[in-house]
Short mmCIF file of N, CA and C in Angstrom, two decimals:
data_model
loop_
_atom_site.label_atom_id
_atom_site.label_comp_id
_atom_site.label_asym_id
_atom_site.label_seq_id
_atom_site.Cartn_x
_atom_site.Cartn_y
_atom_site.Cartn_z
N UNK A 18 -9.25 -62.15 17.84
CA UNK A 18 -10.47 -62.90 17.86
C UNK A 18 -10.30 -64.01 18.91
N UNK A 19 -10.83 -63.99 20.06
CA UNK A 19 -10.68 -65.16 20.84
C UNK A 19 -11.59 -66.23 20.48
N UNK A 20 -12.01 -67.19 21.13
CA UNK A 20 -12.68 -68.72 21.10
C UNK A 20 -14.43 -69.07 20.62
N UNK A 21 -14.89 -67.57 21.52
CA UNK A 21 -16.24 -67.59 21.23
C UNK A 21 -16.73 -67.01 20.33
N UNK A 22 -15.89 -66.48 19.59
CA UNK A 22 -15.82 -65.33 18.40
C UNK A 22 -15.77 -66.15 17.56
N UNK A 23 -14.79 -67.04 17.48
CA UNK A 23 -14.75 -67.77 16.20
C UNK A 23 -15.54 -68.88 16.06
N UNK A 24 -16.18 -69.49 17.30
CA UNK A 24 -17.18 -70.24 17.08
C UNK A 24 -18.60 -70.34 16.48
N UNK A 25 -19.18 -70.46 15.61
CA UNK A 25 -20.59 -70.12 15.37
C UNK A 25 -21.62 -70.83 16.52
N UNK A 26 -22.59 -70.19 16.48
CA UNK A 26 -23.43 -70.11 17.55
C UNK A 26 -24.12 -71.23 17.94
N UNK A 27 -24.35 -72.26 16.90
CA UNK A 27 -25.08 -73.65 16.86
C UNK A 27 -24.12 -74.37 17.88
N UNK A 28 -22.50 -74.12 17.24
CA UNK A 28 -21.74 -74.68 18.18
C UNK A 28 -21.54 -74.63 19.38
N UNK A 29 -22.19 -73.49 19.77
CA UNK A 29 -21.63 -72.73 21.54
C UNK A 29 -22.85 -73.53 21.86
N UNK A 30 -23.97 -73.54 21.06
CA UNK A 30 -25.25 -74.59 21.88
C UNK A 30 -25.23 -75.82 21.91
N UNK A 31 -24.30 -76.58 20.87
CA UNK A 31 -23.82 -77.73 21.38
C UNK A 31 -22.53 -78.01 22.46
N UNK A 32 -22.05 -76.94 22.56
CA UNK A 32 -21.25 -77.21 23.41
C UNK A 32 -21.36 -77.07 24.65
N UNK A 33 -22.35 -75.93 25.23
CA UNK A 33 -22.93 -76.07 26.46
C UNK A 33 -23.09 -76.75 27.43
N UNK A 34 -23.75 -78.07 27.47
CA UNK A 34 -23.86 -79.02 28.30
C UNK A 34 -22.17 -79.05 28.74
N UNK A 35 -21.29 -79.16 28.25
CA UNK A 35 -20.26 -79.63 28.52
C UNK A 35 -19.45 -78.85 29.34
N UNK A 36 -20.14 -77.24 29.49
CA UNK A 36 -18.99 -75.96 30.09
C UNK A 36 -20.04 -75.93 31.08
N UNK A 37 -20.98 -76.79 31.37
CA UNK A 37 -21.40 -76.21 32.97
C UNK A 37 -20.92 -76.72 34.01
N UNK A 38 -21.03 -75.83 35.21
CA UNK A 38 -20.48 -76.20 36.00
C UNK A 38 -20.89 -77.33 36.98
N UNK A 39 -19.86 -77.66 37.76
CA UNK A 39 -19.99 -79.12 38.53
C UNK A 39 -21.45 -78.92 39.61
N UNK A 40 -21.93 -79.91 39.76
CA UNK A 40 -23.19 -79.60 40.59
C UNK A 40 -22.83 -79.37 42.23
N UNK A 41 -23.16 -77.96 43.08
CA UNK A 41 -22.11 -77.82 44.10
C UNK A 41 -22.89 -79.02 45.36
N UNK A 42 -24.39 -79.05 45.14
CA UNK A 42 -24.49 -79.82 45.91
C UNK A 42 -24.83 -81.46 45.26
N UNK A 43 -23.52 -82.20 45.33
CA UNK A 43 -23.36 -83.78 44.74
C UNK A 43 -23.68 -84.78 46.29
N UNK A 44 -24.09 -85.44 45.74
CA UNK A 44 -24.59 -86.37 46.93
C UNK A 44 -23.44 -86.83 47.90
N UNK A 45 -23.73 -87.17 48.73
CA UNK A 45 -22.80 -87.45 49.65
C UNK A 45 -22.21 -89.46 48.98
N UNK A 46 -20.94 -89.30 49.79
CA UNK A 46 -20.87 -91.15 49.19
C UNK A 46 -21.52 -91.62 50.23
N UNK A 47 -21.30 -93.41 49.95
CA UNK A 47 -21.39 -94.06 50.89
C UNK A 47 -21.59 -93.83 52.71
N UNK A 48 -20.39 -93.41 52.97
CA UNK A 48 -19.55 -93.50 54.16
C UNK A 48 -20.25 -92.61 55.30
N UNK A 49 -20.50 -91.44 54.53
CA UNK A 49 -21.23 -90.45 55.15
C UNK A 49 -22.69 -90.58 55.17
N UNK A 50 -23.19 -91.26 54.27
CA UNK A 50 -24.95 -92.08 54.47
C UNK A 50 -25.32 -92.69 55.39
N UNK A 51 -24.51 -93.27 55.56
CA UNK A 51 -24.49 -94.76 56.56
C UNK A 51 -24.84 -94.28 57.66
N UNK A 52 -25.53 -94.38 58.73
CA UNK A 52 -25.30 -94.04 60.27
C UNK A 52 -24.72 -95.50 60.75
N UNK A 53 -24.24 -94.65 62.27
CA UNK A 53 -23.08 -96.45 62.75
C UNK A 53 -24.02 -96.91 63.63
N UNK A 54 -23.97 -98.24 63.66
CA UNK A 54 -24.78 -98.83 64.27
C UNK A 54 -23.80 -99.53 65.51
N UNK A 55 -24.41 -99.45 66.78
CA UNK A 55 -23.21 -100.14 67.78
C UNK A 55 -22.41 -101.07 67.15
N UNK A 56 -22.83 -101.95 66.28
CA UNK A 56 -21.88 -103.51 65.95
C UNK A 56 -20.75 -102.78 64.96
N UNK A 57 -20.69 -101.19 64.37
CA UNK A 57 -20.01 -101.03 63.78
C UNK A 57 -18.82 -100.28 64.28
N UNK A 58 -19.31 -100.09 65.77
CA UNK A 58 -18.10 -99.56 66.70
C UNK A 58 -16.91 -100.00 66.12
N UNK A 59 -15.77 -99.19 66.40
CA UNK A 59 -14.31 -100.47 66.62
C UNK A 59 -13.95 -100.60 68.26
N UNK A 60 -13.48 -101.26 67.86
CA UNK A 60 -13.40 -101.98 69.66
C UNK A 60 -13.02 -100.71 70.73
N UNK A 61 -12.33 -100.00 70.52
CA UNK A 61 -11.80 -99.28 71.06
C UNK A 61 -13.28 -98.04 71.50
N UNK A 62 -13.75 -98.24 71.13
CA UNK A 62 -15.10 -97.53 71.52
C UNK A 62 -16.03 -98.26 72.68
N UNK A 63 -15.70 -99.80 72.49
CA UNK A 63 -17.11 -100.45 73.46
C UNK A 63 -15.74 -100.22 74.83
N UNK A 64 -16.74 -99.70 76.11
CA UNK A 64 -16.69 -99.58 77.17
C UNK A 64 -15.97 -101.42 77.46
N UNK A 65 -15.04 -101.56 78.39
CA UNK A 65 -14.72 -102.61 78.86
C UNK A 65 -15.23 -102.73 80.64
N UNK A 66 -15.16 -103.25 81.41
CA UNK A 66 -15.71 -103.24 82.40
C UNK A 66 -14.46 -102.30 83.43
N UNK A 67 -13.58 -102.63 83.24
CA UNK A 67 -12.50 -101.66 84.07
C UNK A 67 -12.56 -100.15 83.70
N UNK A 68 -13.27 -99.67 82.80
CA UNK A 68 -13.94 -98.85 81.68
C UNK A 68 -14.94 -98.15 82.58
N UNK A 69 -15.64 -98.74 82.91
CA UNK A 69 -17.03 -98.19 83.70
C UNK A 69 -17.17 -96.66 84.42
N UNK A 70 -18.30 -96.15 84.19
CA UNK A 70 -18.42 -94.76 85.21
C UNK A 70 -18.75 -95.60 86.81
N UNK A 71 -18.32 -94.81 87.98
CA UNK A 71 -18.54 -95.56 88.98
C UNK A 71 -19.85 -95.98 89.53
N UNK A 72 -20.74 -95.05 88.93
CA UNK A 72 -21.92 -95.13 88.84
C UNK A 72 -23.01 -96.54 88.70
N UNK A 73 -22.09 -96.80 87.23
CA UNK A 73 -22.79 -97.75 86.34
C UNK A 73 -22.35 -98.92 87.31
N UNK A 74 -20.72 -99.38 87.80
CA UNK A 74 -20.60 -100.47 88.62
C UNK A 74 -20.69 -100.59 89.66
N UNK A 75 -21.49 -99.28 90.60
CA UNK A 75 -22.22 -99.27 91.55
C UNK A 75 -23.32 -100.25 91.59
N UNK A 76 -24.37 -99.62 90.36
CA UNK A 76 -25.49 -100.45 89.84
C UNK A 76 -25.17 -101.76 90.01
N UNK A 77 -24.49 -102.01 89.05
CA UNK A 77 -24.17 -103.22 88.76
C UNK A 77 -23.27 -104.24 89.93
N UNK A 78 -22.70 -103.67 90.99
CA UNK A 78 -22.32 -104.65 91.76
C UNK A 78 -23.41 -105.55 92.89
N UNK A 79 -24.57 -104.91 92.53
CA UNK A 79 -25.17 -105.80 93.60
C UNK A 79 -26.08 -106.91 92.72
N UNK A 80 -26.02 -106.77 91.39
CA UNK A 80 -26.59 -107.70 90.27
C UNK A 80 -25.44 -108.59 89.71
N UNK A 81 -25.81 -109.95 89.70
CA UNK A 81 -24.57 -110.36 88.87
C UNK A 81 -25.54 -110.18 87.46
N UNK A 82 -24.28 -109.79 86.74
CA UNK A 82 -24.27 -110.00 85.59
C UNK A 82 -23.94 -110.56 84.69
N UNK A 83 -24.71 -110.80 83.30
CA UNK A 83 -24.59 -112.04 82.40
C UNK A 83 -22.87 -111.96 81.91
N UNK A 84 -22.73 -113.06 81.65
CA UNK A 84 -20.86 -112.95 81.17
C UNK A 84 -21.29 -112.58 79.55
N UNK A 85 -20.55 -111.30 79.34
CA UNK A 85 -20.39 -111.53 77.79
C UNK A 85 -19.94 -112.57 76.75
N UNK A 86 -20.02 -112.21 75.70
CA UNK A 86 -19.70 -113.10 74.49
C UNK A 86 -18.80 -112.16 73.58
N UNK A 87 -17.27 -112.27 73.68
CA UNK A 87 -16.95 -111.28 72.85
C UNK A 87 -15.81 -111.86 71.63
N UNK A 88 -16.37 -111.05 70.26
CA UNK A 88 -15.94 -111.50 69.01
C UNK A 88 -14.16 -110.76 69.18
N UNK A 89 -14.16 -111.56 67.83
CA UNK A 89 -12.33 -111.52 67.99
C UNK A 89 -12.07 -109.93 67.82
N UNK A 90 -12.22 -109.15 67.24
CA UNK A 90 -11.57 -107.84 67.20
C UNK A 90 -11.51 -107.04 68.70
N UNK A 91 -12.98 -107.62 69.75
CA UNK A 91 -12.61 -107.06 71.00
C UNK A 91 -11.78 -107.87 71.81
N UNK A 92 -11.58 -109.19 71.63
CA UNK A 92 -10.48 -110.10 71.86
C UNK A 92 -9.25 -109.39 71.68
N UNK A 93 -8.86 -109.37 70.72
CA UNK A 93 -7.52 -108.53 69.85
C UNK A 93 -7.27 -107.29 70.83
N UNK A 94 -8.19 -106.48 70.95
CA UNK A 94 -8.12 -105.17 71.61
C UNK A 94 -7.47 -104.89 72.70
N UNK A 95 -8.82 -106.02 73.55
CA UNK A 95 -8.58 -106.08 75.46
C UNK A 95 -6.96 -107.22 75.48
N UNK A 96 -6.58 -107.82 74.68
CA UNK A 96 -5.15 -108.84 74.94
C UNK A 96 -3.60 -108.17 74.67
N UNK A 97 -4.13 -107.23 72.97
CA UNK A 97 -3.28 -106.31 72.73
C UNK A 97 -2.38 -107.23 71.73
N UNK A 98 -2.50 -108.66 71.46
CA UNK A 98 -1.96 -109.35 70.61
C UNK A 98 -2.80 -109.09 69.20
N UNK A 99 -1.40 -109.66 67.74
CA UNK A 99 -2.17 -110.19 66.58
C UNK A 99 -3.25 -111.28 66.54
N UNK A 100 -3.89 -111.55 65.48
CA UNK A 100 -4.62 -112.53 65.46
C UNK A 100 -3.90 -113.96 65.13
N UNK A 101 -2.85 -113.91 64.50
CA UNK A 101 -2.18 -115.35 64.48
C UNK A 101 -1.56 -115.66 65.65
N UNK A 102 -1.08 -114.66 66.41
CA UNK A 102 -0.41 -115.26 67.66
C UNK A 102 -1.44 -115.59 68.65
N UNK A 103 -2.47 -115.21 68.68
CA UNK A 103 -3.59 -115.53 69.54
C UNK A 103 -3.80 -117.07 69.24
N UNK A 104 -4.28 -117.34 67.79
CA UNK A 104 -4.90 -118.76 67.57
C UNK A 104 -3.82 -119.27 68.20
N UNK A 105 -2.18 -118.91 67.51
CA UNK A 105 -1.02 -119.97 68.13
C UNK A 105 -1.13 -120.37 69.46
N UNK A 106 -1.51 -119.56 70.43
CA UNK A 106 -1.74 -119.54 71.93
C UNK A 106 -2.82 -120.58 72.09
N UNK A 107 -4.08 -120.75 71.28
CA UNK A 107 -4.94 -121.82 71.74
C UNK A 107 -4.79 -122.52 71.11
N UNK A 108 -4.12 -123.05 70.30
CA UNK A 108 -3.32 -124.40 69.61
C UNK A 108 -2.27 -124.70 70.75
N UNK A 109 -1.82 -124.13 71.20
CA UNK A 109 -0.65 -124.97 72.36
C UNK A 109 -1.42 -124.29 73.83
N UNK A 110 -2.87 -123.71 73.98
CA UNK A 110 -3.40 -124.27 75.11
C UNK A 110 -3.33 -123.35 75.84
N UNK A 111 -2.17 -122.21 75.93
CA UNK A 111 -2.29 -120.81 76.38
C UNK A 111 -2.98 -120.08 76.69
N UNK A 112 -3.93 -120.29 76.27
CA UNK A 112 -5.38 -119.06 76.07
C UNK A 112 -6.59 -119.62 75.73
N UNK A 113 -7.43 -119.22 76.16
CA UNK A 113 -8.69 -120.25 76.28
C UNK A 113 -9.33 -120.40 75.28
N UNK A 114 -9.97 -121.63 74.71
CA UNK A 114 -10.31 -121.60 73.53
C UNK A 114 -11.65 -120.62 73.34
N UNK A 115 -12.37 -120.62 71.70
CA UNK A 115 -13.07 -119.74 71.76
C UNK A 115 -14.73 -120.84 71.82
N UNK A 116 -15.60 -120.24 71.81
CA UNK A 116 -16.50 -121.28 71.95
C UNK A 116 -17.32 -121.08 70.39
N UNK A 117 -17.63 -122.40 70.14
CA UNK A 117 -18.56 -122.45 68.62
C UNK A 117 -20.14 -121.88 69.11
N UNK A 118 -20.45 -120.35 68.22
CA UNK A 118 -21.63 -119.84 68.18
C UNK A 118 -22.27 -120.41 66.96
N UNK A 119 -22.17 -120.53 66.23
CA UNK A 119 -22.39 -121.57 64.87
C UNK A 119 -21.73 -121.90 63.83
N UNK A 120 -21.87 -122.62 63.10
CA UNK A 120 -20.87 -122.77 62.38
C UNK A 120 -19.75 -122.15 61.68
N UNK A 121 -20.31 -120.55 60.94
CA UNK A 121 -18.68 -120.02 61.06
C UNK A 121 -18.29 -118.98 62.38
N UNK A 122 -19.43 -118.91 63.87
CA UNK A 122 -18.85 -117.54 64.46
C UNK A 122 -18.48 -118.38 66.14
N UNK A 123 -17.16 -117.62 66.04
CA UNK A 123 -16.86 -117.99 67.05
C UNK A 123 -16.78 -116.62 68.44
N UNK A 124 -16.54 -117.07 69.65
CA UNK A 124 -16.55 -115.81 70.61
C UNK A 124 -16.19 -116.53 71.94
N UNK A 125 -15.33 -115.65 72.60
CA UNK A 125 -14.69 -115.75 74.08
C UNK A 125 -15.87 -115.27 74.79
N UNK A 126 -15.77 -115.94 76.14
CA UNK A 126 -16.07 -115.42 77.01
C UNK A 126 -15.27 -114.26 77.92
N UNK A 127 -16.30 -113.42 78.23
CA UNK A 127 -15.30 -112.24 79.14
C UNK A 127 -14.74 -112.35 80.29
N UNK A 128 -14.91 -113.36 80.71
CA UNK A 128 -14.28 -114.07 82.09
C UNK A 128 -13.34 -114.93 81.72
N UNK A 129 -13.04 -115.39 80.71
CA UNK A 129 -11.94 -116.25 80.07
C UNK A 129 -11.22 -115.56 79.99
N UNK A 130 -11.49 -114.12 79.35
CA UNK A 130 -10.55 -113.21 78.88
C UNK A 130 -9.44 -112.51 80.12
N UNK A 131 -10.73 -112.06 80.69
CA UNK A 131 -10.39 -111.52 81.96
C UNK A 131 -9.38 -112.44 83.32
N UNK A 132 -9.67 -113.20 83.80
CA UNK A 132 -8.92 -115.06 83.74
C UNK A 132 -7.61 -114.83 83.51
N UNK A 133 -7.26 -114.96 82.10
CA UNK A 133 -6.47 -114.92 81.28
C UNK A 133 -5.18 -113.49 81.74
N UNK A 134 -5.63 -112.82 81.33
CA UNK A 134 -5.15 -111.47 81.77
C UNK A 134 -4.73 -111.00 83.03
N UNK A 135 -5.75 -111.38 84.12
CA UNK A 135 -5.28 -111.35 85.79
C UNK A 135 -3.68 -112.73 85.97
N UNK A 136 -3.84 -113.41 85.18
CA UNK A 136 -2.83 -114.68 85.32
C UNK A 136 -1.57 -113.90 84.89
N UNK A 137 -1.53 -113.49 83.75
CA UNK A 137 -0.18 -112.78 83.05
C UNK A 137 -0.21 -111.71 84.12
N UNK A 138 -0.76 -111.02 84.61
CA UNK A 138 -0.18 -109.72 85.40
C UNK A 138 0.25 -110.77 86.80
N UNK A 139 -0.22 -111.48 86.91
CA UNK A 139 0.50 -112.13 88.19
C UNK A 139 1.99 -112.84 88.20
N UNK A 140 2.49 -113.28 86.65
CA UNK A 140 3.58 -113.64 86.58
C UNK A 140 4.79 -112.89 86.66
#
């Protein structure tokens, strides 16, 4: 006598709900909902200007263009340092400070950065 045999039948109808199977199509989570929005790039995705198709700084060399404003993770990226050794660097003056966007956001300029970077390859 196996399981369903010995069960009476009221029981197999209460038990039902519980032996069906998983639903195959379950919603997706979070992660996969989301579409990315540029600001959710990681750095390593935004184009840097040494980056460029020749095209684009074709265009662009006969326009000057606005200096960026760039937040610390593309900071981090284009320097290749941690974030504590960075601040340490503009606490003793090393590295250019960042400029106050408001009260908590701060951001380099890309010519600071850039500045910065042409100096160390020259040493």
């Amino acid at each position: 006598m196996n399981f369903e045999e010995s069960v009476n039948p009221a029981m197999q109808l209460a038990a039902a709900p519980l032996q069906r199977k998983a639903r195959s199509s379950a919603l997706p989570n979070r992660s996969t909902r989301r579409s990315k929005s540029p600001s959710d790039q990681a750095p390593s995705d935004i184009a840097m200007p040494s980056q460029q198709s020749p095209e684009r700084a074709a265009h662009c060399a006969g326009f000057l263009t606005p200096d960026r404003i760039l937040r610390l993770p593309e900071v981090l990226a284009m320097v290749g340092i941690g974030r504590t050794l960075l601040y340490e660097l503009v606490k003793s003056q090393q590295f250019p400070a960042p400029l106050k966007l408001s009260a908590r956001t701060r951001g380099w300029r890309l010519s600071a950065i850039e500045a910065f970077l042409a100096a160390k390859e020259g040493q």
